[in-house]
Every structure is written in structure tokens, then in C-alpha cells.
Coordinates of C-alpha atoms (C1' of nucleotides) in Angstrom, one line a residue:
Chain A
X1 CA 97.0 9.1 39.1
X2 CA 95.8 12.5 38.7
X3 CA 97.7 15.5 39.8
X4 CA 95.0 17.9 39.1
X5 CA 95.5 20.8 41.6
X6 CA 92.1 21.7 42.4
X7 CA 91.0 21.1 45.9
X8 CA 88.8 18.3 46.1
X9 CA 85.4 19.4 47.3
X10 CA 84.3 15.7 47.9
X11 CA 81.4 13.9 46.3
X12 CA 78.6 16.3 45.6
X13 CA 75.2 15.9 46.9
X14 CA 71.7 16.7 45.6
X15 CA 70.6 16.8 41.9
X16 CA 73.0 17.3 39.3
X17 CA 73.0 20.7 37.4
X18 CA 71.4 21.1 34.1
X19 CA 73.4 19.0 31.7
X20 CA 72.0 20.1 28.3
X21 CA 74.7 20.0 25.9
X22 CA 77.3 18.9 28.4
X23 CA 78.2 15.9 26.1
X24 CA 82.1 15.9 27.2
X25 CA 82.8 13.4 30.1
X26 CA 86.2 13.0 31.8
X27 CA 86.4 9.8 33.8
X28 CA 89.5 9.7 36.3
X29 CA 89.9 6.5 38.4
X30 CA 90.4 7.3 42.1
X31 CA 94.0 6.8 43.3
X32 CA 94.0 4.2 40.6
X33 CA 97.2 2.3 41.0
X34 CA 96.8 2.1 44.9
X35 CA 93.1 0.9 44.3
X36 CA 94.2 -2.0 42.3
X37 CA 96.6 -3.0 45.2
X38 CA 93.9 -2.5 47.8
X39 CA 91.7 -4.7 45.8
X40 CA 94.2 -7.3 45.4
X41 CA 95.0 -7.4 49.1
X42 CA 91.8 -6.4 51.0
X43 CA 93.6 -6.5 54.4
X44 CA 95.1 -3.1 53.1
X45 CA 91.6 -1.3 53.0
X46 CA 91.4 1.6 55.2
X47 CA 95.2 1.7 55.6
X48 CA 97.5 4.5 54.1
X49 CA 99.4 2.8 51.2
X50 CA 101.8 4.1 49.1
X51 CA 102.8 2.8 45.6
X52 CA 106.3 3.4 44.5
X53 CA 109.9 2.0 44.4
X54 CA 111.3 1.9 48.0
X55 CA 114.7 2.8 47.0
X56 CA 116.8 5.9 48.0
X57 CA 115.9 7.7 44.7
X58 CA 112.3 6.5 44.2
X59 CA 109.2 8.7 44.2
X60 CA 105.7 8.1 44.9
X61 CA 103.6 6.8 42.1
X62 CA 100.2 6.8 43.8
X63 CA 98.9 6.8 47.3
X64 CA 95.5 6.0 49.0
X65 CA 93.6 8.8 50.4
X66 CA 94.4 7.7 53.9
X67 CA 98.1 8.3 53.1
X68 CA 97.2 11.8 51.4
X69 CA 95.9 12.8 54.5
X70 CA 99.5 12.7 56.0
X71 CA 100.6 15.1 53.0
X72 CA 101.6 12.3 50.9
X73 CA 101.2 12.9 47.1
X74 CA 102.4 11.5 43.9
X75 CA 105.9 12.5 42.4
X76 CA 106.9 13.1 46.0
X77 CA 110.3 11.6 46.9
X78 CA 109.9 8.3 48.7
X79 CA 112.1 9.5 51.7
X80 CA 109.8 12.3 52.4
X81 CA 106.8 10.2 52.1
X82 CA 108.1 7.9 54.5
X83 CA 109.1 10.8 56.8
X84 CA 105.5 12.0 56.7
X85 CA 103.7 8.6 57.1
X86 CA 106.0 6.3 58.7
X87 CA 103.3 3.7 59.3
X88 CA 102.5 3.6 55.6
X89 CA 102.5 0.3 53.4
X90 CA 104.8 0.7 50.8
X91 CA 103.9 -1.6 47.8
X92 CA 106.1 -1.8 44.8
X93 CA 104.3 -0.9 41.4
X94 CA 103.1 -3.7 39.1
X95 CA 102.3 -2.0 35.8
X96 CA 101.0 -5.0 34.1
X97 CA 98.4 -5.4 36.7
X98 CA 97.4 -1.7 36.2
X99 CA 97.5 -2.0 32.7
X100 CA 94.9 -5.0 32.6
X101 CA 92.6 -3.2 34.9
X102 CA 93.1 -0.2 32.6
X103 CA 92.0 -2.2 29.4
X104 CA 89.0 -3.5 31.3
X105 CA 87.9 0.1 32.3
X106 CA 88.6 1.2 28.8
X107 CA 86.4 -1.4 27.4
X108 CA 83.4 -0.1 29.7
X109 CA 84.1 3.5 28.2
X110 CA 83.9 2.1 24.8
X111 CA 80.7 0.2 25.2
X112 CA 79.0 3.5 25.9
X113 CA 80.7 5.6 22.9
X114 CA 83.5 4.9 20.5
X115 CA 84.6 8.4 20.9
X116 CA 87.1 7.6 24.1
X117 CA 90.1 9.3 24.2
X118 CA 92.6 7.8 26.8
X119 CA 94.7 10.3 28.6
X120 CA 96.7 7.8 30.6
X121 CA 95.9 4.4 32.3
X122 CA 93.5 5.8 34.6
X123 CA 91.7 8.4 32.8
X124 CA 89.9 9.4 29.5
X125 CA 87.8 11.8 27.8
X126 CA 84.4 10.6 26.4
X127 CA 82.2 12.4 23.8
X128 CA 78.7 10.9 24.6
X129 CA 76.8 13.4 22.1
X130 CA 76.0 10.0 20.2
X131 CA 74.9 7.9 23.2
X132 CA 72.3 10.3 24.7
X133 CA 69.3 8.9 22.9
X134 CA 70.2 5.5 23.7
X135 CA 71.5 5.9 27.4
X136 CA 69.9 9.0 28.5
X137 CA 71.2 12.6 29.4
X138 CA 75.1 12.8 29.9
X139 CA 75.1 13.0 33.9
X140 CA 73.1 9.8 34.0
X141 CA 75.5 8.3 31.4
X142 CA 78.1 9.3 33.8
X143 CA 76.4 7.3 36.8
X144 CA 76.0 4.3 34.8
X145 CA 79.8 4.2 33.9
X146 CA 80.6 4.7 37.7
X147 CA 78.3 2.0 38.7
X148 CA 79.6 -0.4 36.1
X149 CA 83.3 0.3 36.9
X150 CA 82.7 -0.4 40.5
X151 CA 80.4 -3.5 39.8
X152 CA 82.9 -4.9 37.5
X153 CA 86.3 -3.7 38.6
X154 CA 85.4 -3.1 42.4
X155 CA 87.2 0.4 42.0
X156 CA 85.6 3.9 42.3
X157 CA 86.1 6.7 39.9
X158 CA 84.7 10.2 39.4
X159 CA 83.4 11.8 36.4
X160 CA 83.3 15.6 35.3
X161 CA 80.4 16.4 33.1
X162 CA 80.8 19.8 30.8
X163 CA 80.6 21.2 27.4
X164 CA 84.4 21.1 27.0
X165 CA 87.3 18.8 27.8
X166 CA 89.1 21.1 30.1
X167 CA 86.1 22.0 32.1
X168 CA 85.1 18.5 32.4
X169 CA 88.5 17.6 33.7
X170 CA 88.4 20.4 36.2
X171 CA 84.8 18.9 37.3
X172 CA 86.2 15.4 37.6
X173 CA 89.1 16.7 40.1
X174 CA 86.7 18.9 41.9
X175 CA 84.3 15.9 42.9
X176 CA 86.9 13.2 43.9
X177 CA 86.9 10.9 45.2
X178 CA 84.1 8.5 44.2
X179 CA 81.8 11.6 42.9
X180 CA 80.2 13.3 39.8
X181 CA 80.1 16.7 38.9
X182 CA 78.1 18.7 36.0
X183 CA 79.3 22.1 35.4
X184 CA 76.0 23.5 33.3
X185 CA 76.7 25.4 29.9
X186 CA 75.8 28.5 31.5
X187 CA 77.8 28.0 35.0
X188 CA 81.0 27.6 33.4
X189 CA 82.5 31.0 34.2
X190 CA 81.1 31.0 37.6
X191 CA 82.9 27.6 38.2
X192 CA 86.0 28.6 36.7
X193 CA 86.9 32.1 38.0
X194 CA 87.2 31.5 41.7
X195 CA 89.7 28.7 40.9
X196 CA 93.4 29.4 41.6
X197 CA 95.6 29.8 38.5
X198 CA 97.3 26.6 39.0
X199 CA 94.0 24.7 38.1
X200 CA 94.4 25.5 34.7
X201 CA 95.9 23.2 32.4
X202 CA 99.3 24.1 31.4
X203 CA 100.2 26.1 34.6
X204 CA 102.7 24.3 36.8
X205 CA 105.2 25.9 39.0
X206 CA 107.1 28.2 36.7
X207 CA 104.1 29.6 34.9
X208 CA 102.5 29.9 38.2
X209 CA 105.2 32.2 39.7
X210 CA 105.1 34.4 36.7
X211 CA 101.3 34.7 37.2
X212 CA 101.8 35.4 40.7
X213 CA 104.5 38.3 39.8
X214 CA 101.7 39.7 37.6
X215 CA 99.4 39.8 40.6
X216 CA 97.3 37.0 39.3
X217 CA 96.0 34.4 41.7
X218 CA 92.7 33.1 40.4
X219 CA 91.2 32.1 36.8
X220 CA 89.1 35.3 37.0
X221 CA 92.3 37.5 37.2
X222 CA 93.9 35.9 34.1
X223 CA 90.2 36.4 32.3
X224 CA 90.3 40.0 33.3
X225 CA 94.0 40.4 32.2
X226 CA 94.5 41.7 28.5
X227 CA 95.6 38.9 26.2
X228 CA 98.8 41.0 25.2
X229 CA 100.0 40.9 28.9
X230 CA 99.8 37.3 29.1
X231 CA 101.8 36.6 25.7
X232 CA 104.5 38.9 26.5
X233 CA 104.7 37.2 29.9
X234 CA 104.5 33.8 28.8
X235 CA 104.9 33.7 25.1
X236 CA 102.2 33.7 22.1
X237 CA 101.0 30.2 22.6
X238 CA 100.8 30.0 26.3
X239 CA 99.5 33.5 27.0
X240 CA 96.7 32.9 24.3
X241 CA 95.9 29.3 25.3
X242 CA 95.5 30.5 29.2
X243 CA 93.4 33.6 28.2
X244 CA 91.0 31.1 26.2
X245 CA 90.7 28.6 29.0
X246 CA 90.1 31.5 31.5
X247 CA 87.0 32.5 29.5
X248 CA 85.9 28.8 29.2
X249 CA 86.9 28.4 25.4
X250 CA 88.5 25.1 24.6
X251 CA 88.0 23.9 21.0
X252 CA 89.8 20.6 21.4
X253 CA 87.3 17.5 20.3
X254 CA 87.5 14.1 21.7
X255 CA 90.1 12.3 19.7
X256 CA 90.1 8.3 19.9
X257 CA 93.5 7.9 19.0
X258 CA 96.5 10.0 18.4
X259 CA 99.8 8.3 17.2
X260 CA 103.0 8.3 19.2
X261 CA 105.5 10.8 18.6
X262 CA 108.4 9.3 20.1
X263 CA 109.5 6.3 22.2
X264 CA 112.3 5.9 24.8
X265 CA 113.5 4.6 27.9
X266 CA 115.6 6.2 30.9
X267 CA 117.2 5.0 34.0
X268 CA 118.1 6.7 37.1
X269 CA 121.2 4.8 38.8
X270 CA 120.8 3.7 42.4
X271 CA 124.1 5.7 42.8
X272 CA 125.8 8.3 40.4
X273 CA 127.9 6.3 37.6
X274 CA 131.2 7.7 36.1
X275 CA 132.4 4.8 34.2
X276 CA 132.1 5.3 30.5
X277 CA 132.1 1.5 29.9
X278 CA 129.1 1.3 32.4
X279 CA 127.3 4.2 30.7
X280 CA 127.9 2.4 27.4
X281 CA 126.2 -0.8 28.9
X282 CA 123.3 1.1 30.2
X283 CA 122.8 2.9 26.7
X284 CA 122.8 -0.5 25.0
X285 CA 120.2 -1.7 27.4
X286 CA 118.2 1.2 27.0
X287 CA 118.5 1.2 23.1
X288 CA 117.3 -2.2 23.4
X289 CA 114.2 -1.6 25.3
X290 CA 113.4 1.4 23.2
X291 CA 113.8 -0.5 19.7
X292 CA 112.0 -3.7 21.1
X293 CA 108.9 -1.3 21.6
X294 CA 109.3 0.4 18.4
X295 CA 109.0 -3.0 16.7
X296 CA 106.2 -4.2 18.9
X297 CA 104.1 -1.1 17.9
X298 CA 105.4 -1.1 14.3
X299 CA 107.4 2.1 14.3
X300 CA 110.7 3.2 13.3
X301 CA 112.3 6.7 14.0
X302 CA 114.7 8.9 12.3
X303 CA 116.0 10.9 15.4
X304 CA 118.1 9.4 18.0
X305 CA 118.3 11.3 21.1
X306 CA 120.2 11.0 24.4
X307 CA 119.5 12.5 27.7
X308 CA 121.9 12.9 30.7
X309 CA 121.5 14.0 34.1
X310 CA 124.7 15.0 36.2
X311 CA 124.6 14.9 39.9
X312 CA 123.5 18.4 40.6
X313 CA 120.3 17.4 38.4
X314 CA 121.0 19.7 35.3
X315 CA 119.9 17.7 32.3
X316 CA 121.4 17.9 28.8
X317 CA 120.1 16.2 25.7
X318 CA 121.9 15.6 22.3
X319 CA 120.3 14.4 19.2
X320 CA 121.1 13.1 15.9
X321 CA 119.0 12.8 12.7
X322 CA 119.7 9.5 10.7
X323 CA 119.3 9.5 6.8
X324 CA 116.5 6.8 7.1
X325 CA 114.1 5.8 10.0
X326 CA 115.3 2.7 11.9
X327 CA 114.1 0.4 14.5
X328 CA 117.3 -1.6 14.8
X329 CA 118.8 -1.7 18.1
X330 CA 122.6 -1.8 17.3
X331 CA 122.0 1.4 15.1
X332 CA 120.3 3.2 17.9
X333 CA 122.9 2.0 20.4
X334 CA 125.8 3.1 18.1
X335 CA 124.0 6.6 17.5
X336 CA 123.4 7.2 21.0
X337 CA 127.0 5.9 22.2
X338 CA 128.5 8.3 19.8
X339 CA 126.3 11.3 20.9
X340 CA 127.5 10.5 24.5
X341 CA 131.4 9.9 23.7
X342 CA 131.2 13.4 21.6
X343 CA 129.7 15.2 24.7
X344 CA 133.1 15.2 26.4
X345 CA 131.5 14.2 29.6
X346 CA 133.6 10.7 30.1
X347 CA 134.2 10.3 33.7
X348 CA 131.6 12.8 35.2
X349 CA 129.2 11.2 37.5
X350 CA 125.5 10.8 35.9
X351 CA 122.5 10.2 37.9
X352 CA 120.6 9.2 34.9
X353 CA 120.8 8.4 31.2
X354 CA 118.2 8.0 28.3
X355 CA 117.6 6.9 25.0
X356 CA 114.6 8.1 23.0
X357 CA 113.6 7.7 19.2
X358 CA 111.8 10.6 17.7
X359 CA 110.2 11.2 13.9
X360 CA 108.3 8.2 13.9
X361 CA 106.8 6.6 10.8
X362 CA 105.3 3.1 10.3
X363 CA 108.1 0.6 10.1
X364 CA 107.0 -0.8 6.7
X365 CA 107.2 2.8 5.1
X366 CA 110.8 3.1 5.7
X367 CA 113.4 3.0 2.7
X368 CA 116.4 0.6 2.9
X369 CA 118.6 1.7 6.0
X370 CA 122.0 2.8 4.7
X371 CA 123.6 4.5 7.6
X372 CA 126.4 2.7 9.2
X373 CA 126.5 0.2 6.2
X374 CA 123.5 -1.5 4.7
X375 CA 124.9 -4.8 5.0
X376 CA 125.8 -4.3 8.8
X377 CA 122.4 -3.1 9.5
X378 CA 120.5 -5.7 7.5
X379 CA 122.1 -8.4 9.5
X380 CA 121.2 -6.7 13.1
X381 CA 117.6 -6.3 12.0
X382 CA 117.6 -10.1 11.5
X383 CA 119.2 -10.7 14.8
X384 CA 116.5 -8.2 16.4
X385 CA 113.6 -10.2 14.7
X386 CA 115.3 -13.4 16.2
X387 CA 115.5 -12.0 19.7
X388 CA 111.7 -10.5 19.5
X389 CA 110.6 -14.2 18.6
X390 CA 112.9 -15.7 21.6
X391 CA 111.3 -12.9 23.8
X392 CA 107.7 -13.7 22.7
X393 CA 108.2 -17.3 23.4
X394 CA 110.5 -17.4 26.5
X395 CA 109.8 -14.1 28.1
X396 CA 111.8 -10.9 28.8
X397 CA 115.5 -11.3 29.1
X398 CA 115.5 -14.6 27.1
X399 CA 118.3 -13.2 25.0
X400 CA 120.7 -10.6 25.6
X401 CA 123.7 -9.1 24.4
X402 CA 126.8 -10.6 25.9
X403 CA 128.1 -7.4 27.3
X404 CA 125.0 -7.1 29.4
X405 CA 125.1 -10.6 30.7
X406 CA 128.7 -10.5 31.8
X407 CA 129.4 -6.7 32.9
X408 CA 129.0 -6.3 36.6
X409 CA 127.0 -3.2 37.2
X410 CA 127.0 -2.4 41.0
X411 CA 124.9 1.0 40.4
X412 CA 122.3 -0.7 38.7
X413 CA 118.9 0.1 40.7
X414 CA 116.6 -2.8 41.7
X415 CA 114.2 -2.2 39.1
X416 CA 115.1 -4.7 36.4
X417 CA 112.2 -6.3 34.5
X418 CA 110.8 -9.7 36.0
X419 CA 112.7 -12.4 34.5
X420 CA 115.7 -10.4 33.4
X421 CA 119.1 -12.2 33.8
X422 CA 121.5 -10.5 35.9
X423 CA 125.1 -11.2 36.5
X424 CA 125.6 -14.4 38.8
X425 CA 122.2 -15.7 37.9
Chain B
dT1 C1' 112.8 17.8 50.6
dC2 C1' 115.5 16.1 46.8
dT3 C1' 113.5 15.0 43.3
dG4 C1' 110.7 8.5 38.6
dG5 C1' 109.8 7.2 33.9
dG6 C1' 106.6 8.1 30.0
dG7 C1' 105.7 11.5 27.1
dT8 C1' 104.1 16.3 24.6
dC9 C1' 104.6 21.0 23.3
dC10 C1' 106.8 25.5 23.1
dT11 C1' 110.6 28.8 22.5
dT12 C1' 115.1 29.7 20.9
dC13 C1' 119.0 29.6 18.0
dA14 C1' 121.8 28.4 14.3
dG15 C1' 122.8 26.6 9.8
dC16 C1' 121.1 26.2 5.1
dT17 C1' 118.7 27.6 0.8
dC18 C1' 116.4 30.7 -2.3
Chain C
dT1 C1' 129.6 38.9 -6.8
dC2 C1' 127.8 40.3 -2.5
dT3 C1' 124.4 41.1 1.1
dG4 C1' 120.3 40.5 3.6
dG5 C1' 115.6 38.8 4.7
dA6 C1' 112.4 34.8 4.6
dG7 C1' 111.4 30.3 5.6
dC8 C1' 112.5 25.7 6.7
dT9 C1' 114.8 22.3 9.5
dG10 C1' 117.2 20.4 13.2
dA11 C1' 119.2 20.8 17.8
dA12 C1' 118.7 22.0 22.5
dG13 C1' 116.3 23.3 26.6
dG14 C1' 112.8 24.0 29.5
dA15 C1' 107.7 23.6 31.2
dC16 C1' 104.3 20.5 31.9
dC17 C1' 101.3 16.5 32.1
dC18 C1' 100.0 11.7 34.1

DNA sequence: TCTGGGGTCCTTCAGCTC
DNA sequence: TCTGGAGCTGAAGGACCC
């Protein structure tokens, strides 16, 4: 689901450039979620297909290239996408299917090199320096990967080959769909400098506005600008970062595994919700979802934060740090609820609420949880573990708090997990 | 046009300790 | 005893990415 903003140049033709020293590969699946859907339903091949929740507040998760020709792209509001392309086939996302395909594709990558850094379900960086002797030069390795993914998964991908992660990523975006592009070590600046500033990693809408005000439109313009000018306009970190990227400098290596720093869940209501009792129920649901994932991954966290979004889209967060890390749903819920109650916004319509747990540590390393009373927490921990066992055996929604089963919840969007119990079911 | 859900990182500010 | 600065941490907001 790449959102790189480099205009695709189409698959390159002819011999690839000199790939000496270009040991970083960026592999990006083409329109990944949509491709998985088309593979599952071959009658959709060649049609504009949009993956996303069709509800009034949904956005496009992915779109086939046929749909993109109408101007549809990911993150676009579904209502607008339907207007642009009324004939598009809309498919609800099936993340379990995408995750299964993603695992298979990542296994292909790992058969080439252990140095695979997944960025998301549909893309990864590979450091193939150690595989060159066995498999050939980097560009040939890229072609082997593309052929194997197509052969084994029947979907296409694009590969960027370069000396650094950032250039490899731009290269894969440049050769989409179904292409491979090598940016030779001595051709990095020729490749980079004509690109628009928005191509750089870290330049979004706001940063692009600032750069435009400075009269900077291309990466070459940034390279020609004094680093002090950039840091005073964008801050020390972003300014220095952009200046380095504009000169092709990117010291980051391919790191196979980065531990998570936070886990959370959020929900946009189908219609705004003002009732505090309904908000409490949603916070409970989100706390349960979050802590179940924490326990599944073996993490506990010290800081609980909530996010609320009002009808006008302004977003506010509140956080509280606990005396000890926790993965206990009732403790996370109690903290989230206290944060909401002390905001003084009871009765104000909310568009979204979210719960997140930060400052993660391995669950086994946590000291005894004393907040809210040790005995209380200990009991809830056992209850959580019993629920986890029931879910593993009977599936999602097998056991739920009574408040979530009884409470009528008219604003709940139609995106509940499969198998989740609903009032009246 | 009207904006999902999962995250990371950076900046700013306030409070605390030394 | 008071004051100011440095350094740290936590909280909050914002930008960005996929």
C-alpha cells in the first residue's frame, strides 16, 4: 500500500544500470491488498477495484491501477472515490488474507538473506551483500525475487536497487508497477535532484508547504540550500535530515527486527457519540483489544493514553503513567476511563476514541502491579488469561464483558471482528 | 472532498531535582 | 535561605508513514 509520491515512470526497459555496491533492495508489492482480492476473484481482473469499508466514513485502503486511472488513491474518502469511479467494484478488506500472503512473501525474501526489514505488510528492505556470491549481482537477485513472488503468489512487485534504503525506496516507486530499477552509486544525485521535494521521506503536506514558501520545489533545490536555513524553518532534526537525504546520504542500515514501542486501538463511530456511557463501553472494548494484543505479544506497558476526536476533527490526547507496567485489561480500562472523565468533555459528541499503551517492556520483566490494589489487579489478570484461553479455543468474541453484550450501541460501525457477539445475536 | 487505523518520531512546555 | 540554570521526565500536540 505504497503512498510514495514519486510519479511512476513505468517498468524500465533495457539493461539495468551498474549495480556494483547497490546491495540494498526495496521490494514493494503492487497495489497489494487489491492484488490479493483480484487473485481470489479472477473475474475482477482488469476492472477498477477499490478495497475499503463502504461506510459513510470509510477511506480507500487500496485500489487497482485501473481504479487509480480515475484519480482514486489510498487514504481518499470512500465517498469521493465512488464519485470519481462509480463503476468500481468495492471490496471489504480481509486483513487475515493479506497477512497470510505477506508472510509467504517475506519467507521468499528471507530465503535470499536473513537481513530483511519489513516496513509493512507489503514492503521490505533487504540487504543482499551476503548473498551476491551465491545468487549473483543485486539486480539479478531482485529479478529472482520478482519471478518467485509472481510464480508462488501470482502477484507482482517492484524492486528498487541502490546503495541506501532511501534511494532504493524511491527507485521502487519510480518503476511501479511490475518493474525493477537500479540507481547506480555514481548516479544517485542525477536521480534525486530532479525529483519534487515531496518525494523525500518525511516531507508531507505541511513540510511541503514550508519548503514551497522558501521557493524550494525539487530535491536539488534543497541540496543547494544552506542546512541552517532548513533547520530554522523545519527544526534541527527535520532540517538536517532533509539536507542529508538531498545529498543522497542515508546512514540507516537494514535492521531485521525493531521491537514495538506502543500498541493501541481506535474506532471511528459511524455517527458521532455524545453519551458518556457509550463512550465508556467503547473504551472498555478498545482496552480489551489493546491488552489482548499486548498479552499475545508478551508485552506490558507503563503509560496509558487515550485519544478523542471531536466532530470538527480536532484531536486531543491525554496520558497517564502507571507505577508499574501492565497488560491487564481492567487496569488499562480504568485508567482510560479516568482520563476521559477528567477531561470535562462528557456530553460532547465524539467522532473517534482510541486507547494506546506505551513504554513497553517484556511482560515477564514487570514487577508486581500495585496500582489500583494488588489483589484487584491479580484477579483481573487471571480473568484475562482465562479469556485468552477461551478465545484461542473458541475464537474472537467467545467471552466478553457483560456490559459489551447487553449495551445497545447504535453508533457502532459495521466493522466488528468476525464472530464478535452483538446485541441480539 | 472530508478525512481509517496502525504506528513512529519530533518539538514544546511544565514540573521536578540537584 | 533563596535563586537560577541544567538536565531529566512526562504530557500534549503535530507531522508523517504505510
